[in-house]
Amino acid sequence: MHNILELRHITKEFPGVRALNDVSAAFREGEVHAIVGENGAGKSTLMKVLSGAYVPDSGEIVVNGTSFAHMTPQRAHELHIEIVYQEFNQFATLTVAENIFTGDLKGSALWIDRQGMERETEALFERMQVRIDPKAYVRELSVAEQQLVEIGRAIHRGAKVLVMDEPTAPLTVREVDILFQLVRRLRQEGTTVIYISHRLEEIFALADRVTIMRDGRVVDVRGIEGLTREDLIAGMIGRSISDMFPRRTVTPGEPVFEVRHLWGNGDQDIHFALRKGEILGIAGLVGAGRTELARLLFGADPIEKGEVLMEGRPLRIRTPKDALGAGIAYASEDRKRDGLFLGLPVDRNIASASVGRFCTFGIVNDRKQTAVVKEEIEKLRIATPSLRQLVKNLSGGNQQKIVLAKWLISDVKVVIFDEPTRGIDIGAKQEIYRIMNEMTESGISIIMISSEMEEVLGMSDRILVLYEGRQMGVLEKAAFSQEAVMTLASGYPAGSEQRGTEEMRE
Amino acid sequence: MKKRVGTAAAGIVKRNAIMIILLVMMAFFQIRNPNFLSMSNVITIFRQGACTGILAVGLGIVLVVGGIDLSIGALVSMTSVILGCLTVEQGWPVWAASLLCIVLTTALGLLSGTSIFLTSMPPLIATLGMSNIVQGIAYLAHGGLPVYGIPDSIRELGQGAIGIIPKSVIVWFIMLALGWFLLEKTKLGRNIYAVGSNEEAARLSGIHTFQIKTFCYSICGFFAGIAGVVMTGRLNSGQTTAGGTLYIDALTACVIGGISMSGGEGKLPKTIIGVVIMTALSNGMIAIGLNSYVQLAVKGSLMIAAVGFDSYQRLKKTGKA
């Protein structure tokens, strides 16, 4: 088998980060080649280099023996390199067929051959063995169907190399199955599939070879035979899990925050009690209703029925202001959208949720604010040249610390973290974990939503697992295991691990 | 090496673009009209700029919160006519008539802000519509005719001076100081910047975005009312077109002064430079005999250039990230 695509010594730097450091990788014709690595390992950057979205600082890309200094989206298309992104590039208000044919609509300048496109789309879907109506509007499709349309478009364009970025992240177990079958069929037809994922089960189920990345470098390239889970993890993290997470030093105390039979936002009958100083992990697949739960508790979306109690007293939460008043804070998964004021300086960001603290008669006492903010910056070791630095100029890890600082000074009792370490590098991650630990030591309770299995298992005292808006169970520390969480997250009741795991693999 | 010198020079030009424009313009007008930089003409420029400056304070606050208000020119016109009618024809005392006008413009601002927030329609359209309504009221109030015989106290405010400093300029600077204090020193101001920078994050930080936004539109109406009273004094009459296209001047002045159209950024005191540029431009163009139609076209072009430059800078910044 010859190499259809090769990356040679690719380096790409961003201000302050070497996202790719002398990366070389070769992809053979008709193989499923997995690229694995933690968040921030450089997988996505590598993909963007392949798609032509980024121009590498040095290195070359060799396609079928022809060398290029960099790709452009146009060139990638001509060379039949197609990419299915995590965020789909689709036109929600157009039909499935029109989306498939984006860029080369059938027909003449004045007249579009709608029926022809629909016929061809149908034929394409038949080949893929999926059932989607070509006339449907993309906005009406489920996430899984949208993804299949995206893959269909790539096949329609004659993909020889298909790059998929975390394709199963939004899918349910059954949908993952359909996707896997499709990927295997593509491989049979001689398509090279580059499969980016951090879900290890999938890699064992699909891949022929694996490239492991860490901190912008390629650590190892291995055939799947003889490879173990432990090898992969060791390669990805570069150390064993036990070093990654600080030891939990807090013994959770009395229940402080209780949620009783809560409904709303698609979530049904959520019921738990959070203890003082506890970290309650919330696990589940994308779309299981985790963020929805957080938004309910924080008053960002309306509660339909059920009770929320703080220290035994029932709360009326209708707006985020109510929630904050009761001592509940929310650090969203998209900190740039929901948590930070990127165009404002560090001090204003940290003080934004507690300006009132520094005010007399509505007038801000800058000195008081500066003192508190400075203390927090030192405590959390936020690396910033000054208090006046604009937050958009800081790294992801420091930005996340600013969100933490914002809540720390605002006198909260419960903090809901949604994907607290998304998109930040490993060193900063460990610091975030350390800060979370310190928060619980000072009596704050934490609800932590996370998609990273290691993180949920490593940081939580208990884990609540959601599946399609329903609470599948709460795992105690003694019952923690990746299998137990995955079983519940896939919609199987506790105790059916065996069946769940089998389903995952096939 | 040559390239490096080039980019360094480009950097200097970019950072000081405003001052360079101002200097080139001054030089040009000074050559064409030797009186341009005389003491008396400079004072005239400030006097002419006072109303624009007061409007820019209110508009600046709305821009910082992430909105825009195009109705401020019409609000000035309406204030002028109604103030004229009330004082000349109804015999109201000046203070009461002024107060009523300012309350009215503030209320109209509140109405704009509320409708924008409740429907989430584009503020550009909402305030453009409001501008037409208000201009209509300005015409209706006195049958489209000007009101003459304005009380002396109002005329004094627009035309008089303490020493060599025009009273209207004093009003401008007091308003500017008020606006500056509000934005920089109060909790309200902090929240205005927060909402303008990221409305969702502000909401999730427990800030009442509705209150903040409607407050900004209201205070913008308030400043437009003040500007209307000063303008009436300067024109020594109630004019249906007193405000006219002042919103162009005020908007351009804000943007030249570094207040971003996309919210959350900018400092009010810098609008002084923008106001001076805009007014000096009018003043200079009149002195060299360009008619008002040409002036309008020139100002429109400058507005597009300023806003375009602001947006382009932003595009480049986000493109890099």
PDB file of N, CA, C and O in Angstrom, chain A residues 54 295 298-300 320-321 324 330 332 336-344 348 352-353 355-356 359 362-364 366 369 388 392 406-407, chain B residues 181 183-191 193-208 211 264-265 267 314 317 320-321:
ATOM      1  N   TYR A  54      -5.089  26.727   7.746  1.00  0.00           N
ATOM      2  CA  TYR A  54      -3.850  27.298   8.280  1.00  0.00           C
ATOM      3  C   TYR A  54      -2.702  27.046   7.317  1.00  0.00           C
ATOM      4  O   TYR A  54      -2.628  25.993   6.690  1.00  0.00           O
ATOM      5  N   ARG A 295     -28.008  25.234  32.970  1.00  0.00           N
ATOM      6  CA  ARG A 295     -28.718  26.489  32.677  1.00  0.00           C
ATOM      7  C   ARG A 295     -30.011  26.603  33.480  1.00  0.00           C
ATOM      8  O   ARG A 295     -30.415  27.693  33.861  1.00  0.00           O
ATOM      9  N   PHE A 298     -29.140  27.619  36.975  1.00  0.00           N
ATOM     10  CA  PHE A 298     -28.611  28.976  37.038  1.00  0.00           C
ATOM     11  C   PHE A 298     -29.648  30.023  36.620  1.00  0.00           C
ATOM     12  O   PHE A 298     -29.361  31.205  36.578  1.00  0.00           O
ATOM     13  N   GLY A 299     -30.848  29.571  36.282  1.00  0.00           N
ATOM     14  CA  GLY A 299     -31.878  30.546  35.926  1.00  0.00           C
ATOM     15  C   GLY A 299     -31.732  31.120  34.531  1.00  0.00           C
ATOM     16  O   GLY A 299     -32.380  32.093  34.175  1.00  0.00           O
ATOM     17  N   ALA A 300     -30.846  30.531  33.720  1.00  0.00           N
ATOM     18  CA  ALA A 300     -30.690  31.022  32.350  1.00  0.00           C
ATOM     19  C   ALA A 300     -31.830  30.511  31.467  1.00  0.00           C
ATOM     20  O   ALA A 300     -32.148  31.104  30.448  1.00  0.00           O
ATOM     21  N   PRO A 320     -30.534  34.620  36.048  1.00  0.00           N
ATOM     22  CA  PRO A 320     -29.190  34.402  36.597  1.00  0.00           C
ATOM     23  C   PRO A 320     -28.958  35.250  37.841  1.00  0.00           C
ATOM     24  O   PRO A 320     -28.255  34.832  38.756  1.00  0.00           O
ATOM     25  N   LYS A 321     -29.574  36.422  37.880  1.00  0.00           N
ATOM     26  CA  LYS A 321     -29.406  37.287  39.038  1.00  0.00           C
ATOM     27  C   LYS A 321     -29.948  36.622  40.303  1.00  0.00           C
ATOM     28  O   LYS A 321     -29.329  36.690  41.358  1.00  0.00           O
ATOM     29  N   LEU A 324     -27.418  33.930  41.320  1.00  0.00           N
ATOM     30  CA  LEU A 324     -26.238  34.521  41.948  1.00  0.00           C
ATOM     31  C   LEU A 324     -26.563  35.009  43.347  1.00  0.00           C
ATOM     32  O   LEU A 324     -25.771  34.854  44.271  1.00  0.00           O
ATOM     33  N   TYR A 330     -22.165  30.008  37.540  1.00  0.00           N
ATOM     34  CA  TYR A 330     -22.095  29.103  36.405  1.00  0.00           C
ATOM     35  C   TYR A 330     -20.933  29.504  35.497  1.00  0.00           C
ATOM     36  O   TYR A 330     -20.897  30.623  34.994  1.00  0.00           O
ATOM     37  N   SER A 332     -19.569  28.667  32.085  1.00  0.00           N
ATOM     38  CA  SER A 332     -20.096  27.947  30.933  1.00  0.00           C
ATOM     39  C   SER A 332     -19.014  27.225  30.135  1.00  0.00           C
ATOM     40  O   SER A 332     -17.831  27.513  30.262  1.00  0.00           O
ATOM     41  N   LYS A 336     -15.669  32.022  26.104  1.00  0.00           N
ATOM     42  CA  LYS A 336     -15.565  33.249  25.312  1.00  0.00           C
ATOM     43  C   LYS A 336     -16.935  33.842  25.046  1.00  0.00           C
ATOM     44  O   LYS A 336     -17.108  35.036  24.953  1.00  0.00           O
ATOM     45  N   ARG A 337     -17.924  32.981  24.890  1.00  0.00           N
ATOM     46  CA  ARG A 337     -19.259  33.489  24.583  1.00  0.00           C
ATOM     47  C   ARG A 337     -20.001  33.889  25.856  1.00  0.00           C
ATOM     48  O   ARG A 337     -20.656  34.923  25.898  1.00  0.00           O
ATOM     49  N   ASP A 338     -19.889  33.071  26.897  1.00  0.00           N
ATOM     50  CA  ASP A 338     -20.750  33.268  28.061  1.00  0.00           C
ATOM     51  C   ASP A 338     -20.048  33.772  29.307  1.00  0.00           C
ATOM     52  O   ASP A 338     -20.714  34.148  30.259  1.00  0.00           O
ATOM     53  N   GLY A 339     -18.726  33.733  29.320  1.00  0.00           N
ATOM     54  CA  GLY A 339     -18.070  34.014  30.587  1.00  0.00           C
ATOM     55  C   GLY A 339     -17.173  35.234  30.589  1.00  0.00           C
ATOM     56  O   GLY A 339     -16.997  35.873  31.615  1.00  0.00           O
ATOM     57  N   LEU A 340     -16.606  35.559  29.431  1.00  0.00           N
ATOM     58  CA  LEU A 340     -15.578  36.590  29.416  1.00  0.00           C
ATOM     59  C   LEU A 340     -16.020  37.827  28.641  1.00  0.00           C
ATOM     60  O   LEU A 340     -16.850  37.744  27.746  1.00  0.00           O
ATOM     61  N   PHE A 341     -15.437  38.950  29.030  1.00  0.00           N
ATOM     62  CA  PHE A 341     -15.562  40.166  28.240  1.00  0.00           C
ATOM     63  C   PHE A 341     -14.207  40.357  27.567  1.00  0.00           C
ATOM     64  O   PHE A 341     -13.308  40.968  28.135  1.00  0.00           O
ATOM     65  N   LEU A 342     -14.074  39.793  26.379  1.00  0.00           N
ATOM     66  CA  LEU A 342     -12.757  39.718  25.746  1.00  0.00           C
ATOM     67  C   LEU A 342     -12.133  41.083  25.517  1.00  0.00           C
ATOM     68  O   LEU A 342     -10.929  41.235  25.593  1.00  0.00           O
ATOM     69  N   GLY A 343     -12.973  42.070  25.231  1.00  0.00           N
ATOM     70  CA  GLY A 343     -12.442  43.397  24.921  1.00  0.00           C
ATOM     71  C   GLY A 343     -12.185  44.250  26.153  1.00  0.00           C
ATOM     72  O   GLY A 343     -11.763  45.382  26.035  1.00  0.00           O
ATOM     73  N   LEU A 344     -12.446  43.694  27.320  1.00  0.00           N
ATOM     74  CA  LEU A 344     -12.227  44.468  28.544  1.00  0.00           C
ATOM     75  C   LEU A 344     -11.002  43.928  29.288  1.00  0.00           C
ATOM     76  O   LEU A 344     -10.628  42.779  29.123  1.00  0.00           O
ATOM     77  N   ARG A 348     -11.448  44.383  35.182  1.00  0.00           N
ATOM     78  CA  ARG A 348     -12.884  44.565  34.971  1.00  0.00           C
ATOM     79  C   ARG A 348     -13.586  43.214  34.822  1.00  0.00           C
ATOM     80  O   ARG A 348     -14.724  43.036  35.246  1.00  0.00           O
ATOM     81  N   SER A 352     -16.456  41.755  37.373  1.00  0.00           N
ATOM     82  CA  SER A 352     -17.725  42.008  36.688  1.00  0.00           C
ATOM     83  C   SER A 352     -18.954  41.479  37.408  1.00  0.00           C
ATOM     84  O   SER A 352     -20.034  42.038  37.278  1.00  0.00           O
ATOM     85  N   ALA A 353     -18.804  40.404  38.163  1.00  0.00           N
ATOM     86  CA  ALA A 353     -19.989  39.844  38.820  1.00  0.00           C
ATOM     87  C   ALA A 353     -20.157  40.361  40.239  1.00  0.00           C
ATOM     88  O   ALA A 353     -21.085  39.985  40.929  1.00  0.00           O
ATOM     89  N   VAL A 355     -19.277  43.940  41.188  1.00  0.00           N
ATOM     90  CA  VAL A 355     -18.916  45.361  41.242  1.00  0.00           C
ATOM     91  C   VAL A 355     -19.496  46.013  42.494  1.00  0.00           C
ATOM     92  O   VAL A 355     -18.858  46.845  43.125  1.00  0.00           O
ATOM     93  N   GLY A 356     -20.704  45.572  42.846  1.00  0.00           N
ATOM     94  CA  GLY A 356     -21.378  46.164  43.996  1.00  0.00           C
ATOM     95  C   GLY A 356     -20.526  46.142  45.261  1.00  0.00           C
ATOM     96  O   GLY A 356     -20.587  47.054  46.078  1.00  0.00           O
ATOM     97  N   CYS A 359     -18.407  49.273  45.737  1.00  0.00           N
ATOM     98  CA  CYS A 359     -19.085  50.539  45.503  1.00  0.00           C
ATOM     99  C   CYS A 359     -19.594  51.164  46.789  1.00  0.00           C
ATOM    100  O   CYS A 359     -20.008  50.479  47.708  1.00  0.00           O
ATOM    101  N   GLY A 362     -23.021  53.573  44.547  1.00  0.00           N
ATOM    102  CA  GLY A 362     -22.939  53.373  43.101  1.00  0.00           C
ATOM    103  C   GLY A 362     -21.634  53.822  42.474  1.00  0.00           C
ATOM    104  O   GLY A 362     -21.447  53.701  41.276  1.00  0.00           O
ATOM    105  N   ILE A 363     -20.733  54.389  43.297  1.00  0.00           N
ATOM    106  CA  ILE A 363     -19.453  54.838  42.744  1.00  0.00           C
ATOM    107  C   ILE A 363     -18.366  53.829  43.098  1.00  0.00           C
ATOM    108  O   ILE A 363     -18.219  53.438  44.249  1.00  0.00           O
ATOM    109  N   VAL A 364     -17.645  53.409  42.065  1.00  0.00           N
ATOM    110  CA  VAL A 364     -16.671  52.342  42.260  1.00  0.00           C
ATOM    111  C   VAL A 364     -15.421  52.858  42.957  1.00  0.00           C
ATOM    112  O   VAL A 364     -14.858  53.880  42.574  1.00  0.00           O
ATOM    113  N   ASP A 366     -11.894  52.244  43.111  1.00  0.00           N
ATOM    114  CA  ASP A 366     -10.905  51.509  42.328  1.00  0.00           C
ATOM    115  C   ASP A 366      -9.841  50.844  43.181  1.00  0.00           C
ATOM    116  O   ASP A 366      -9.393  49.745  42.879  1.00  0.00           O
ATOM    117  N   GLN A 369     -11.082  47.681  44.657  1.00  0.00           N
ATOM    118  CA  GLN A 369     -11.193  46.658  43.614  1.00  0.00           C
ATOM    119  C   GLN A 369      -9.822  46.100  43.260  1.00  0.00           C
ATOM    120  O   GLN A 369      -9.622  44.887  43.194  1.00  0.00           O
ATOM    121  N   ARG A 388      -4.509  45.752  33.530  1.00  0.00           N
ATOM    122  CA  ARG A 388      -5.199  46.450  32.447  1.00  0.00           C
ATOM    123  C   ARG A 388      -5.116  45.685  31.124  1.00  0.00           C
ATOM    124  O   ARG A 388      -5.615  46.156  30.114  1.00  0.00           O
ATOM    125  N   LYS A 392      -8.602  39.197  25.866  1.00  0.00           N
ATOM    126  CA  LYS A 392      -8.461  38.449  24.612  1.00  0.00           C
ATOM    127  C   LYS A 392      -7.002  38.132  24.302  1.00  0.00           C
ATOM    128  O   LYS A 392      -6.723  37.243  23.507  1.00  0.00           O
ATOM    129  N   LYS A 406     -13.487  35.353  38.885  1.00  0.00           N
ATOM    130  CA  LYS A 406     -14.715  36.142  38.894  1.00  0.00           C
ATOM    131  C   LYS A 406     -15.713  35.574  39.892  1.00  0.00           C
ATOM    132  O   LYS A 406     -16.318  36.302  40.662  1.00  0.00           O
ATOM    133  N   TRP A 407     -15.851  34.235  39.903  1.00  0.00           N
ATOM    134  CA  TRP A 407     -16.805  33.631  40.827  1.00  0.00           C
ATOM    135  C   TRP A 407     -16.257  33.541  42.238  1.00  0.00           C
ATOM    136  O   TRP A 407     -16.983  33.653  43.210  1.00  0.00           O
TER     137      TRP A 407
ATOM    138  N   PHE B 181     -17.841  60.547  34.126  1.00  0.00           N
ATOM    139  CA  PHE B 181     -17.955  60.045  35.491  1.00  0.00           C
ATOM    140  C   PHE B 181     -18.863  58.807  35.527  1.00  0.00           C
ATOM    141  O   PHE B 181     -18.534  57.782  36.121  1.00  0.00           O
ATOM    142  N   LEU B 183     -19.620  56.697  33.108  1.00  0.00           N
ATOM    143  CA  LEU B 183     -19.067  55.500  32.455  1.00  0.00           C
ATOM    144  C   LEU B 183     -17.876  54.916  33.200  1.00  0.00           C
ATOM    145  O   LEU B 183     -17.703  53.708  33.257  1.00  0.00           O
ATOM    146  N   GLU B 184     -17.033  55.792  33.752  1.00  0.00           N
ATOM    147  CA  GLU B 184     -15.756  55.314  34.291  1.00  0.00           C
ATOM    148  C   GLU B 184     -15.797  55.032  35.786  1.00  0.00           C
ATOM    149  O   GLU B 184     -15.038  54.210  36.280  1.00  0.00           O
ATOM    150  N   LYS B 185     -16.649  55.737  36.489  1.00  0.00           N
ATOM    151  CA  LYS B 185     -16.526  55.697  37.947  1.00  0.00           C
ATOM    152  C   LYS B 185     -17.682  54.994  38.652  1.00  0.00           C
ATOM    153  O   LYS B 185     -17.600  54.747  39.840  1.00  0.00           O
ATOM    154  N   THR B 186     -18.745  54.723  37.944  1.00  0.00           N
ATOM    155  CA  THR B 186     -19.887  54.144  38.660  1.00  0.00           C
ATOM    156  C   THR B 186     -20.089  52.679  38.302  1.00  0.00           C
ATOM    157  O   THR B 186     -19.606  52.195  37.279  1.00  0.00           O
ATOM    158  N   LYS B 187     -20.828  52.011  39.139  1.00  0.00           N
ATOM    159  CA  LYS B 187     -21.193  50.627  38.916  1.00  0.00           C
ATOM    160  C   LYS B 187     -21.976  50.507  37.615  1.00  0.00           C
ATOM    161  O   LYS B 187     -21.761  49.597  36.810  1.00  0.00           O
ATOM    162  N   LEU B 188     -22.875  51.478  37.426  1.00  0.00           N
ATOM    163  CA  LEU B 188     -23.665  51.505  36.196  1.00  0.00           C
ATOM    164  C   LEU B 188     -22.768  51.507  34.963  1.00  0.00           C
ATOM    165  O   LEU B 188     -22.981  50.765  34.009  1.00  0.00           O
ATOM    166  N   GLY B 189     -21.722  52.344  35.016  1.00  0.00           N
ATOM    167  CA  GLY B 189     -20.808  52.449  33.880  1.00  0.00           C
ATOM    168  C   GLY B 189     -20.101  51.128  33.618  1.00  0.00           C
ATOM    169  O   GLY B 189     -19.966  50.681  32.482  1.00  0.00           O
ATOM    170  N   ARG B 190     -19.656  50.474  34.702  1.00  0.00           N
ATOM    171  CA  ARG B 190     -18.998  49.169  34.554  1.00  0.00           C
ATOM    172  C   ARG B 190     -19.924  48.198  33.854  1.00  0.00           C
ATOM    173  O   ARG B 190     -19.526  47.447  32.974  1.00  0.00           O
ATOM    174  N   ASN B 191     -21.189  48.234  34.278  1.00  0.00           N
ATOM    175  CA  ASN B 191     -22.146  47.316  33.684  1.00  0.00           C
ATOM    176  C   ASN B 191     -22.432  47.662  32.226  1.00  0.00           C
ATOM    177  O   ASN B 191     -22.679  46.776  31.413  1.00  0.00           O
ATOM    178  N   TYR B 193     -20.254  48.903  30.073  1.00  0.00           N
ATOM    179  CA  TYR B 193     -19.142  48.315  29.302  1.00  0.00           C
ATOM    180  C   TYR B 193     -19.313  46.795  29.187  1.00  0.00           C
ATOM    181  O   TYR B 193     -19.071  46.208  28.136  1.00  0.00           O
ATOM    182  N   ALA B 194     -19.717  46.167  30.285  1.00  0.00           N
ATOM    183  CA  ALA B 194     -19.858  44.706  30.285  1.00  0.00           C
ATOM    184  C   ALA B 194     -20.916  44.272  29.278  1.00  0.00           C
ATOM    185  O   ALA B 194     -20.680  43.377  28.461  1.00  0.00           O
ATOM    186  N   VAL B 195     -22.068  44.924  29.305  1.00  0.00           N
ATOM    187  CA  VAL B 195     -23.133  44.555  28.368  1.00  0.00           C
ATOM    188  C   VAL B 195     -22.676  44.782  26.931  1.00  0.00           C
ATOM    189  O   VAL B 195     -22.911  43.960  26.046  1.00  0.00           O
ATOM    190  N   GLY B 196     -21.997  45.901  26.689  1.00  0.00           N
ATOM    191  CA  GLY B 196     -21.537  46.198  25.327  1.00  0.00           C
ATOM    192  C   GLY B 196     -20.476  45.222  24.866  1.00  0.00           C
ATOM    193  O   GLY B 196     -20.400  44.879  23.689  1.00  0.00           O
ATOM    194  N   SER B 197     -19.659  44.748  25.792  1.00  0.00           N
ATOM    195  CA  SER B 197     -18.576  43.840  25.421  1.00  0.00           C
ATOM    196  C   SER B 197     -19.102  42.441  25.148  1.00  0.00           C
ATOM    197  O   SER B 197     -18.671  41.783  24.208  1.00  0.00           O
ATOM    198  N   ASN B 198     -20.042  41.965  25.953  1.00  0.00           N
ATOM    199  CA  ASN B 198     -20.577  40.620  25.779  1.00  0.00           C
ATOM    200  C   ASN B 198     -21.884  40.508  26.555  1.00  0.00           C
ATOM    201  O   ASN B 198     -21.882  40.275  27.755  1.00  0.00           O
ATOM    202  N   GLU B 199     -22.980  40.674  25.830  1.00  0.00           N
ATOM    203  CA  GLU B 199     -24.271  40.773  26.496  1.00  0.00           C
ATOM    204  C   GLU B 199     -24.634  39.492  27.253  1.00  0.00           C
ATOM    205  O   GLU B 199     -25.121  39.540  28.375  1.00  0.00           O
ATOM    206  N   GLU B 200     -24.352  38.338  26.630  1.00  0.00           N
ATOM    207  CA  GLU B 200     -24.715  37.071  27.272  1.00  0.00           C
ATOM    208  C   GLU B 200     -23.894  36.852  28.550  1.00  0.00           C
ATOM    209  O   GLU B 200     -24.425  36.464  29.578  1.00  0.00           O
ATOM    210  N   ALA B 201     -22.599  37.143  28.446  1.00  0.00           N
ATOM    211  CA  ALA B 201     -21.766  36.996  29.639  1.00  0.00           C
ATOM    212  C   ALA B 201     -22.229  37.947  30.732  1.00  0.00           C
ATOM    213  O   ALA B 201     -22.204  37.602  31.914  1.00  0.00           O
ATOM    214  N   ALA B 202     -22.668  39.132  30.329  1.00  0.00           N
ATOM    215  CA  ALA B 202     -23.150  40.097  31.314  1.00  0.00           C
ATOM    216  C   ALA B 202     -24.393  39.557  32.014  1.00  0.00           C
ATOM    217  O   ALA B 202     -24.515  39.619  33.231  1.00  0.00           O
ATOM    218  N   ARG B 203     -25.295  38.987  31.214  1.00  0.00           N
ATOM    219  CA  ARG B 203     -26.517  38.444  31.778  1.00  0.00           C
ATOM    220  C   ARG B 203     -26.179  37.326  32.770  1.00  0.00           C
ATOM    221  O   ARG B 203     -26.735  37.254  33.858  1.00  0.00           O
ATOM    222  N   LEU B 204     -25.231  36.484  32.360  1.00  0.00           N
ATOM    223  CA  LEU B 204     -24.861  35.365  33.223  1.00  0.00           C
ATOM    224  C   LEU B 204     -24.010  35.818  34.408  1.00  0.00           C
ATOM    225  O   LEU B 204     -23.727  35.045  35.311  1.00  0.00           O
ATOM    226  N   SER B 205     -23.567  37.077  34.398  1.00  0.00           N
ATOM    227  CA  SER B 205     -22.867  37.607  35.567  1.00  0.00           C
ATOM    228  C   SER B 205     -23.847  38.303  36.496  1.00  0.00           C
ATOM    229  O   SER B 205     -23.446  38.979  37.432  1.00  0.00           O
ATOM    230  N   GLY B 206     -25.149  38.173  36.196  1.00  0.00           N
ATOM    231  CA  GLY B 206     -26.155  38.746  37.076  1.00  0.00           C
ATOM    232  C   GLY B 206     -26.464  40.207  36.803  1.00  0.00           C
ATOM    233  O   GLY B 206     -27.000  40.897  37.661  1.00  0.00           O
ATOM    234  N   ILE B 207     -26.101  40.696  35.631  1.00  0.00           N
ATOM    235  CA  ILE B 207     -26.386  42.091  35.286  1.00  0.00           C
ATOM    236  C   ILE B 207     -27.736  42.155  34.577  1.00  0.00           C
ATOM    237  O   ILE B 207     -28.020  41.336  33.699  1.00  0.00           O
ATOM    238  N   HIS B 208     -28.551  43.135  34.976  1.00  0.00           N
ATOM    239  CA  HIS B 208     -29.855  43.306  34.335  1.00  0.00           C
ATOM    240  C   HIS B 208     -29.671  44.006  32.997  1.00  0.00           C
ATOM    241  O   HIS B 208     -29.639  45.229  32.923  1.00  0.00           O
ATOM    242  N   GLN B 211     -32.355  46.732  31.946  1.00  0.00           N
ATOM    243  CA  GLN B 211     -32.225  48.028  32.618  1.00  0.00           C
ATOM    244  C   GLN B 211     -31.062  48.834  32.058  1.00  0.00           C
ATOM    245  O   GLN B 211     -31.181  50.028  31.795  1.00  0.00           O
ATOM    246  N   GLY B 264     -18.604  48.151  23.875  1.00  0.00           N
ATOM    247  CA  GLY B 264     -17.683  47.737  24.916  1.00  0.00           C
ATOM    248  C   GLY B 264     -16.338  48.430  24.918  1.00  0.00           C
ATOM    249  O   GLY B 264     -15.490  48.107  25.734  1.00  0.00           O
ATOM    250  N   GLU B 265     -16.136  49.360  24.005  1.00  0.00           N
ATOM    251  CA  GLU B 265     -14.810  49.937  23.861  1.00  0.00           C
ATOM    252  C   GLU B 265     -14.896  51.430  23.611  1.00  0.00           C
ATOM    253  O   GLU B 265     -15.762  51.879  22.863  1.00  0.00           O
ATOM    254  N   LYS B 267     -13.503  55.678  25.019  1.00  0.00           N
ATOM    255  CA  LYS B 267     -13.545  56.632  26.134  1.00  0.00           C
ATOM    256  C   LYS B 267     -14.184  57.931  25.631  1.00  0.00           C
ATOM    257  O   LYS B 267     -13.799  58.446  24.582  1.00  0.00           O
ATOM    258  N   ARG B 314     -11.206  45.660  13.139  1.00  0.00           N
ATOM    259  CA  ARG B 314     -11.765  44.547  13.897  1.00  0.00           C
ATOM    260  C   ARG B 314     -11.652  43.243  13.107  1.00  0.00           C
ATOM    261  O   ARG B 314     -11.281  42.212  13.619  1.00  0.00           O
ATOM    262  N   LYS B 317      -8.178  41.969  13.197  1.00  0.00           N
ATOM    263  CA  LYS B 317      -7.841  41.406  14.505  1.00  0.00           C
ATOM    264  C   LYS B 317      -8.426  40.009  14.673  1.00  0.00           C
ATOM    265  O   LYS B 317      -7.748  39.093  15.082  1.00  0.00           O
ATOM    266  N   LYS B 320      -6.788  37.298  12.575  1.00  0.00           N
ATOM    267  CA  LYS B 320      -5.531  36.757  13.094  1.00  0.00           C
ATOM    268  C   LYS B 320      -5.772  35.642  14.104  1.00  0.00           C
ATOM    269  O   LYS B 320      -5.082  34.645  14.107  1.00  0.00           O
ATOM    270  N   ALA B 321      -6.756  35.834  14.972  1.00  0.00           N
ATOM    271  CA  ALA B 321      -7.017  34.855  16.027  1.00  0.00           C
ATOM    272  C   ALA B 321      -7.660  33.618  15.455  1.00  0.00           C
ATOM    273  O   ALA B 321      -7.069  32.726  14.963  1.00  0.00           O
TER     274      ALA B 321
END
